[in-house]
């Protein structure tokens, strides 16, 4: 059973930085894509950043230039968040996507709360 566990959330001041981590129970290279999503109260869950197995990345326009997604060689994906704004407040979720035999499998972590105070 694949498990993703996020950590690093908390309270941070406007303009501050925070690094989130997502640790997979196995190798992250078993995933075709890994991403960070967020959901604020009353809003839909939205993509923040994603990274492919090959290292290609993409970002939501709202975080470009401020957030950076990266991964290590083993089982962890990171989201470095700089210049945080109150509107970045949300629960942040890690997601892993696997494609096997034409089927897509999505795995989600439990989420970690990030609160940016003004």
PDB file of C-alpha atoms in Angstrom:
ATOM      1  CA  UNK A   1       0.000   0.000   0.000  1.00  0.00           C
ATOM      2  CA  UNK A   2       1.466   3.322  -1.099  1.00  0.00           C
ATOM      3  CA  UNK A   3       1.526   5.999   1.550  1.00  0.00           C
ATOM      4  CA  UNK A   4       2.421   9.680   1.271  1.00  0.00           C
ATOM      5  CA  UNK A   5       3.078  11.665   4.424  1.00  0.00           C
ATOM      6  CA  UNK A   6       3.364  15.440   4.401  1.00  0.00           C
ATOM      7  CA  UNK A   7       5.135  17.508   7.003  1.00  0.00           C
ATOM      8  CA  UNK A   8       6.376  21.041   7.494  1.00  0.00           C
ATOM      9  CA  UNK A   9       3.157  22.970   7.770  1.00  0.00           C
ATOM     10  CA  UNK A  10       2.538  25.585  10.412  1.00  0.00           C
ATOM     11  CA  UNK A  11       2.071  29.261  11.073  1.00  0.00           C
ATOM     12  CA  UNK A  12       4.271  31.732   9.213  1.00  0.00           C
ATOM     13  CA  UNK A  13       4.219  35.487   8.869  1.00  0.00           C
ATOM     14  CA  UNK A  14       3.440  37.376   5.690  1.00  0.00           C
ATOM     15  CA  UNK A  15       6.598  37.420   3.565  1.00  0.00           C
ATOM     16  CA  UNK A  16       8.093  34.435   5.329  1.00  0.00           C
ATOM     17  CA  UNK A  17       9.233  31.055   4.059  1.00  0.00           C
ATOM     18  CA  UNK A  18       8.352  27.452   4.719  1.00  0.00           C
ATOM     19  CA  UNK A  19       9.449  24.113   3.301  1.00  0.00           C
ATOM     20  CA  UNK A  20       7.017  21.251   3.002  1.00  0.00           C
ATOM     21  CA  UNK A  21       8.104  17.642   2.663  1.00  0.00           C
ATOM     22  CA  UNK A  22       6.241  14.649   1.266  1.00  0.00           C
ATOM     23  CA  UNK A  23       7.732  11.273   2.076  1.00  0.00           C
ATOM     24  CA  UNK A  24       6.614   8.228   0.138  1.00  0.00           C
ATOM     25  CA  UNK A  25       6.543   4.730   1.606  1.00  0.00           C
ATOM     26  CA  UNK A  26       8.515   3.522  -1.399  1.00  0.00           C
ATOM     27  CA  UNK A  27      10.704   5.086  -4.040  1.00  0.00           C
ATOM     28  CA  UNK A  28       9.314   8.268  -5.553  1.00  0.00           C
ATOM     29  CA  UNK A  29      10.565   7.022  -8.895  1.00  0.00           C
ATOM     30  CA  UNK A  30       7.635   4.624  -8.892  1.00  0.00           C
ATOM     31  CA  UNK A  31       5.510   7.698  -9.596  1.00  0.00           C
ATOM     32  CA  UNK A  32       5.243   9.264 -13.036  1.00  0.00           C
ATOM     33  CA  UNK A  33       4.300  12.617 -11.539  1.00  0.00           C
ATOM     34  CA  UNK A  34       4.318  14.035  -8.053  1.00  0.00           C
ATOM     35  CA  UNK A  35       2.542  17.218  -7.155  1.00  0.00           C
ATOM     36  CA  UNK A  36       1.526  19.595  -4.445  1.00  0.00           C
ATOM     37  CA  UNK A  37      -2.067  20.760  -4.253  1.00  0.00           C
ATOM     38  CA  UNK A  38      -3.813  23.058  -1.833  1.00  0.00           C
ATOM     39  CA  UNK A  39      -7.321  23.688  -0.661  1.00  0.00           C
ATOM     40  CA  UNK A  40      -8.502  26.743   1.202  1.00  0.00           C
ATOM     41  CA  UNK A  41     -11.867  26.813   3.019  1.00  0.00           C
ATOM     42  CA  UNK A  42     -14.707  27.156   0.539  1.00  0.00           C
ATOM     43  CA  UNK A  43     -12.402  26.625  -2.432  1.00  0.00           C
ATOM     44  CA  UNK A  44     -11.699  23.695  -4.690  1.00  0.00           C
ATOM     45  CA  UNK A  45      -8.444  21.838  -4.430  1.00  0.00           C
ATOM     46  CA  UNK A  46      -5.961  23.325  -6.883  1.00  0.00           C
ATOM     47  CA  UNK A  47      -2.617  22.343  -8.314  1.00  0.00           C
ATOM     48  CA  UNK A  48       0.286  24.313  -6.894  1.00  0.00           C
ATOM     49  CA  UNK A  49       3.287  22.595  -8.458  1.00  0.00           C
ATOM     50  CA  UNK A  50       4.199  19.290 -10.062  1.00  0.00           C
ATOM     51  CA  UNK A  51       7.360  17.447 -11.022  1.00  0.00           C
ATOM     52  CA  UNK A  52       7.714  14.528 -13.397  1.00  0.00           C
ATOM     53  CA  UNK A  53       9.936  11.507 -13.019  1.00  0.00           C
ATOM     54  CA  UNK A  54      12.320  13.167 -15.452  1.00  0.00           C
ATOM     55  CA  UNK A  55      12.421  16.369 -13.435  1.00  0.00           C
ATOM     56  CA  UNK A  56      10.200  18.650 -15.504  1.00  0.00           C
ATOM     57  CA  UNK A  57       8.206  21.068 -13.409  1.00  0.00           C
ATOM     58  CA  UNK A  58       5.163  23.260 -13.734  1.00  0.00           C
ATOM     59  CA  UNK A  59       3.599  25.784 -11.400  1.00  0.00           C
ATOM     60  CA  UNK A  60       0.356  27.600 -10.855  1.00  0.00           C
ATOM     61  CA  UNK A  61       0.632  31.200 -12.006  1.00  0.00           C
ATOM     62  CA  UNK A  62      -0.085  32.416  -8.484  1.00  0.00           C
ATOM     63  CA  UNK A  63       3.098  30.815  -7.112  1.00  0.00           C
ATOM     64  CA  UNK A  64       5.551  31.166  -9.984  1.00  0.00           C
ATOM     65  CA  UNK A  65       8.765  32.759  -8.831  1.00  0.00           C
ATOM     66  CA  UNK A  66       7.927  32.139  -5.181  1.00  0.00           C
ATOM     67  CA  UNK A  67       7.561  28.366  -4.826  1.00  0.00           C
ATOM     68  CA  UNK A  68       9.953  25.649  -5.930  1.00  0.00           C
ATOM     69  CA  UNK A  69       9.206  21.939  -6.158  1.00  0.00           C
ATOM     70  CA  UNK A  70      12.080  19.470  -5.967  1.00  0.00           C
ATOM     71  CA  UNK A  71      12.784  15.873  -5.092  1.00  0.00           C
ATOM     72  CA  UNK A  72      15.617  13.836  -3.707  1.00  0.00           C
ATOM     73  CA  UNK A  73      16.993  10.575  -5.027  1.00  0.00           C
ATOM     74  CA  UNK A  74      15.011   8.416  -2.661  1.00  0.00           C
ATOM     75  CA  UNK A  75      11.526   9.025  -1.402  1.00  0.00           C
ATOM     76  CA  UNK A  76      10.879  12.705  -0.686  1.00  0.00           C
ATOM     77  CA  UNK A  77       9.413  15.607  -2.619  1.00  0.00           C
ATOM     78  CA  UNK A  78       9.735  19.137  -1.326  1.00  0.00           C
ATOM     79  CA  UNK A  79       7.913  22.398  -1.785  1.00  0.00           C
ATOM     80  CA  UNK A  80       9.965  25.441  -0.877  1.00  0.00           C
ATOM     81  CA  UNK A  81       7.642  28.379  -0.351  1.00  0.00           C
ATOM     82  CA  UNK A  82       9.069  31.885  -0.207  1.00  0.00           C
ATOM     83  CA  UNK A  83       7.467  35.309  -0.006  1.00  0.00           C
ATOM     84  CA  UNK A  84       4.360  33.761   1.469  1.00  0.00           C
ATOM     85  CA  UNK A  85       1.105  35.704   1.393  1.00  0.00           C
ATOM     86  CA  UNK A  86      -2.063  35.354   3.448  1.00  0.00           C
ATOM     87  CA  UNK A  87      -3.819  34.019   0.349  1.00  0.00           C
ATOM     88  CA  UNK A  88      -1.427  31.038   0.411  1.00  0.00           C
ATOM     89  CA  UNK A  89      -3.163  29.857   3.555  1.00  0.00           C
ATOM     90  CA  UNK A  90      -4.572  26.403   2.884  1.00  0.00           C
ATOM     91  CA  UNK A  91      -4.202  22.719   3.551  1.00  0.00           C
ATOM     92  CA  UNK A  92      -1.420  21.460   1.301  1.00  0.00           C
ATOM     93  CA  UNK A  93      -1.642  17.945  -0.082  1.00  0.00           C
ATOM     94  CA  UNK A  94       0.926  15.763  -1.773  1.00  0.00           C
ATOM     95  CA  UNK A  95      -0.210  13.623  -4.680  1.00  0.00           C
ATOM     96  CA  UNK A  96       1.517  10.857  -6.555  1.00  0.00           C
ATOM     97  CA  UNK A  97       0.384   9.604  -9.960  1.00  0.00           C
ATOM     98  CA  UNK A  98       1.210   6.204 -11.376  1.00  0.00           C
ATOM     99  CA  UNK A  99       0.409   4.964 -14.887  1.00  0.00           C
ATOM    100  CA  UNK A 100       0.378   1.212 -15.276  1.00  0.00           C
ATOM    101  CA  UNK A 101      -1.037  -0.749 -18.193  1.00  0.00           C
ATOM    102  CA  UNK A 102      -3.181   2.170 -19.314  1.00  0.00           C
ATOM    103  CA  UNK A 103      -4.578   2.797 -15.878  1.00  0.00           C
ATOM    104  CA  UNK A 104      -3.965   5.914 -13.807  1.00  0.00           C
ATOM    105  CA  UNK A 105      -3.640   5.610 -10.055  1.00  0.00           C
ATOM    106  CA  UNK A 106      -3.674   8.608  -7.746  1.00  0.00           C
ATOM    107  CA  UNK A 107      -2.339   8.574  -4.204  1.00  0.00           C
ATOM    108  CA  UNK A 108      -2.883  11.392  -1.726  1.00  0.00           C
ATOM    109  CA  UNK A 109      -1.351  12.337   1.547  1.00  0.00           C
ATOM    110  CA  UNK A 110      -3.377  13.461   4.535  1.00  0.00           C
ATOM    111  CA  UNK A 111      -2.491  17.142   4.121  1.00  0.00           C
ATOM    112  CA  UNK A 112      -0.617  19.697   6.181  1.00  0.00           C
ATOM    113  CA  UNK A 113      -1.976  23.088   7.191  1.00  0.00           C
ATOM    114  CA  UNK A 114      -0.112  26.242   6.228  1.00  0.00           C
ATOM    115  CA  UNK A 115      -1.343  29.493   7.732  1.00  0.00           C
ATOM    116  CA  UNK A 116       0.134  32.822   6.702  1.00  0.00           C
ATOM    117  CA  UNK A 117      -0.623  35.651   9.078  1.00  0.00           C
ATOM    118  CA  UNK A 118      -0.779  39.242   7.923  1.00  0.00           C
TER     119      UNK A 118
END
